[in-house]
Every structure is written in C-alpha cells, then in structure tokens.
Amino acid sequence: MTTILLGIESSCDETAAAVVVDGFEVRSSVVASQIDLHRKYGGVVPEIASRAHIERIDGVIREAMEQADVTRDDIDAIAVTRTPGLIGSLLIGVTAAKTLAWHWGKPIVAVNHVLAHVCSPSIEAGRGIWPAVALVVSGGHTSLYHAADFDDITLLGQTADDAAGEAFDKVATILNLPYPGGPEIDMLGKKGNVKAVAFPRTMLKRDSLDFSFSGIKTAVLYHVHGPGKTSGGLEKLTEADIADIAASFQEAVVDVLVAKTMRALDQTGCDCVALSGGVAANSRLRQAMECACSQRGATFYAARLAYCVDNAAMIAALGYHQFQRGQTATLCFDAAAR
Ligand code: KG4
Ligand code: ZN
C-alpha cells in the first residue's frame, strides 16, 4: 500500500504544488515563480504576492495532479505550509488546502515551511538521514538545527539580523545587479578573486551558533562608495572589480556558514550535515561544505537544486512523515506569519 500526499506551498513568492508517494518519491513538483512580478521593486511586495497566489493556485494544483497522473481518489492526505511566511500569501494556500480537504473528505496536515527545508535533503537521499546538523539558508532564514528525526528538530542558532539570502540580495543591489541577487553573485563570483577584498567574518562569541550578516553588507557598501558614503562609488569600478567584490563577499559568507556548521558538529557529536534553502543552491557553498565535511569524515547531504528554492515537494515529504505519525490537523487551524 502506498500513501500519496498532495503538497501545497504559498508562504512567500512561489505558488507550488506537488504529489509525493511515501515521502520520498516525487511524482510531480510544480512551481510558479513570481520573481518577474517583484523584480522592478527589488524585493517581494506582499500585496502583489497574495494576488498572484490567488490567480495561480488552482492551475498549479491541477497541473501537479495531471503530471503525477493522479485523481482526488488517489490522494490520501493534503499537506500545506501553515507557517512562517507572509500572512496574506500563507492564507491562500491554507484556504485552498482546507477547501479541497473538506470537499474531497481527506485529512489535512499543517507543515512548518522551515522544518520542511530541514528535511528536504532526505528526499534526495531516499531515507531519513538523521541524526544530522541541518543548515537552512534562504532569503528569510539562516538557522542551524539538530535533527534527530522528522519530528524531533531543535534550533541551535539563527541570524541576529539579516538572513544570508537577504545579504546576497542587498549586496547585489549595492552592485546594481538584478534581483534576486544570489544567483547573480554566484555566477559573477566564479570570475572574481576571492582574496581581492578581506571582508569581515562575523563569528560572534566562541561557542555561538548564531549568525550576523549586517556587518558584511555595510562593509561592501563602504568598500564600493568609500568610508561613511552610500553613493557615488559604483561608476568608478570596472567589471573585474565588481566580480572581485562578489567573489570576496560570497567567500566571506561561505566561510562563516561552513565554520558554524562544523562548530555545530563539534558541539552535537553528529557526523552528518544537511544543507537546504534557497542559498543552498550556491555552487561555492555546496563545494566548500562538501570539502569541509569530507576533511572530517562527516557525511554531506544537500537538497537537490529544484528543492532548494521554495517548493511543495518538501511540504508533501515532511507532511507524509507527520501523517504517518498521526499528526493531522482539524479544519480550524490558522496560518501564522511566525
Ligand atoms: O528558500 P527561498 O526560495 O525563499 C525563502 O524561503 O526565503 O530562498 C530565496 C533566496 C534569495 O535570497 C536568493 O537570492 C537566494 O535564495 N539564492 C541564492 C542562490 N539561489 C537563490 N543565493 C546564493 N546563491 C545562489 N545560487
Ligand atoms: Zn523557503
């Protein structure tokens, strides 16, 4: 007997639906990105995001079911992102999931978006990879977890200010690169010299597993425009200078992310790392984390690229494990921004 979950995700600016069998076999994963709608504003505009979710969610769910070649009769449960995210966006997915669950007479599972990121490298592995230290790096989150099981995940540390993805996006804006900045800096970084500029590596206290990325963002700003200045410097830079800044910034962020993850391995005694979230798509981060893990004999799992950015396959996957444990919700649950 197989168990088939329909997953729905709408926490930020991706409208997504997926069909996942037994928690690991992704039959379909459809993601309608809104990047084009938000680009000219340099970030996600909540009101535009909610409206776009309303317009797209029906079609996205339909397409995920068609691609997976399933009908409502095949679906055993519906998993949906309940928290965290933009409240207006979350409500669209939650309302769609509740409506289908009620109309189809199916159980509903309420899923935490960040914990679904934590579990996403397991999809690729085809099994639970626990115990592991999990680093979730995205536009909204930079957090380290100790994951003992799908439903036993403890926060070890998180960012005190900007998320890593936010820092990539803001630095890209300083360098006049298109939104979202992460992929742009990743590409440019390959052409630049990582040692060109010694940007700060904020490690906080000796044992701290928390992060801070606002200092490096300011350091890039002053490097570009001059100490204490916030404009006028970009015109003087060549393309090679900009590539060097991108490479040096990325290297500093990667150094901190890898060092803190290794620190977490030391503190927890784990010998497995799970990397996920939008910034986990970063080629330099994947390479550096893999190298650091292999040097100390730790196993390294990264989410597949398609499951790094927001998607519903990870929601259905974690939803499956919650469903197996009897963790279903009633139709009365609320979406929550945090
Ligand atoms: O997980 P995600 O889709 O959304 C959140 O839940 O926040 O992550 C989006 C973030 C953006 O900040 C984007 O710039 C960053 O992930 N990102 C990257 C790369 N691809 C996406 N950052 C660095 N390198 C990349 N290749
Ligand atoms: Zn996310």
PDB file of C-alpha atoms and ligand atoms in Angstrom, residues 14 113 117 138-141 165-166 168-169 180-183 186 277-279 281-283 308-310, ligand 1:
ATOM      1  CA  GLU A  14       6.339  30.888  -5.156  1.00  0.00           C
ATOM      2  CA  HIS A 113       7.997  25.678   5.992  1.00  0.00           C
ATOM      3  CA  HIS A 117      13.546  22.839   4.231  1.00  0.00           C
ATOM      4  CA  SER A 138      17.313  31.196   2.492  1.00  0.00           C
ATOM      5  CA  GLY A 139      16.033  34.692   1.815  1.00  0.00           C
ATOM      6  CA  GLY A 140      14.180  34.711   5.129  1.00  0.00           C
ATOM      7  CA  HIS A 141      16.156  32.292   7.327  1.00  0.00           C
ATOM      8  CA  GLY A 165      19.966  35.268   1.212  1.00  0.00           C
ATOM      9  CA  GLU A 166      18.939  38.764   2.238  1.00  0.00           C
ATOM     10  CA  PHE A 168      23.202  38.292  -1.091  1.00  0.00           C
ATOM     11  CA  ASP A 169      20.183  40.249  -2.381  1.00  0.00           C
ATOM     12  CA  PRO A 180      17.280  38.143  -6.869  1.00  0.00           C
ATOM     13  CA  GLY A 181      20.955  38.705  -6.234  1.00  0.00           C
ATOM     14  CA  GLY A 182      22.028  35.261  -5.033  1.00  0.00           C
ATOM     15  CA  PRO A 183      22.260  33.547  -8.424  1.00  0.00           C
ATOM     16  CA  ASP A 186      27.119  33.024  -7.618  1.00  0.00           C
ATOM     17  CA  GLY A 277      17.126  26.574   1.454  1.00  0.00           C
ATOM     18  CA  GLY A 278      17.474  28.946  -1.497  1.00  0.00           C
ATOM     19  CA  VAL A 279      21.120  29.851  -0.724  1.00  0.00           C
ATOM     20  CA  ALA A 281      21.791  26.399  -4.442  1.00  0.00           C
ATOM     21  CA  ASN A 282      25.030  28.434  -4.210  1.00  0.00           C
ATOM     22  CA  SER A 283      27.743  26.493  -6.013  1.00  0.00           C
ATOM     23  CA  CYS A 308      16.472  24.375  -2.547  1.00  0.00           C
ATOM     24  CA  VAL A 309      14.199  27.241  -3.557  1.00  0.00           C
ATOM     25  CA  ASP A 310      10.640  27.163  -2.248  1.00  0.00           C
TER      26      ASP A 310
HETATM   27  O1  KG4 B   1      14.247  29.439   0.024  1.00  0.00           O
HETATM   28  P1  KG4 B   1      13.984  30.608  -0.857  1.00  0.00           P
HETATM   29  O2  KG4 B   1      13.391  30.348  -2.225  1.00  0.00           O
HETATM   30  O3  KG4 B   1      12.977  31.622  -0.178  1.00  0.00           O
HETATM   31  C1  KG4 B   1      12.866  31.800   1.183  1.00  0.00           C
HETATM   32  O4  KG4 B   1      12.203  30.944   1.851  1.00  0.00           O
HETATM   33  O5  KG4 B   1      13.415  32.821   1.642  1.00  0.00           O
HETATM   34  O6  KG4 B   1      15.339  31.444  -0.977  1.00  0.00           O
HETATM   35  C2  KG4 B   1      15.475  32.592  -1.795  1.00  0.00           C
HETATM   36  C3  KG4 B   1      16.867  33.196  -1.561  1.00  0.00           C
HETATM   37  C4  KG4 B   1      17.077  34.548  -2.223  1.00  0.00           C
HETATM   38  O7  KG4 B   1      17.634  35.438  -1.270  1.00  0.00           O
HETATM   39  C5  KG4 B   1      18.086  34.243  -3.328  1.00  0.00           C
HETATM   40  O8  KG4 B   1      18.945  35.330  -3.636  1.00  0.00           O
HETATM   41  C6  KG4 B   1      18.857  33.088  -2.719  1.00  0.00           C
HETATM   42  O9  KG4 B   1      17.882  32.308  -2.063  1.00  0.00           O
HETATM   43  N1  KG4 B   1      19.560  32.275  -3.735  1.00  0.00           N
HETATM   44  C7  KG4 B   1      20.891  32.159  -3.819  1.00  0.00           C
HETATM   45  C8  KG4 B   1      21.169  31.345  -4.945  1.00  0.00           C
HETATM   46  N2  KG4 B   1      19.983  30.971  -5.492  1.00  0.00           N
HETATM   47  C9  KG4 B   1      18.997  31.556  -4.736  1.00  0.00           C
HETATM   48  N3  KG4 B   1      21.874  32.681  -3.042  1.00  0.00           N
HETATM   49  C10 KG4 B   1      23.141  32.400  -3.369  1.00  0.00           C
HETATM   50  N4  KG4 B   1      23.494  31.645  -4.447  1.00  0.00           N
HETATM   51  C11 KG4 B   1      22.550  31.091  -5.243  1.00  0.00           C
HETATM   52  N5  KG4 B   1      22.911  30.331  -6.293  1.00  0.00           N
END
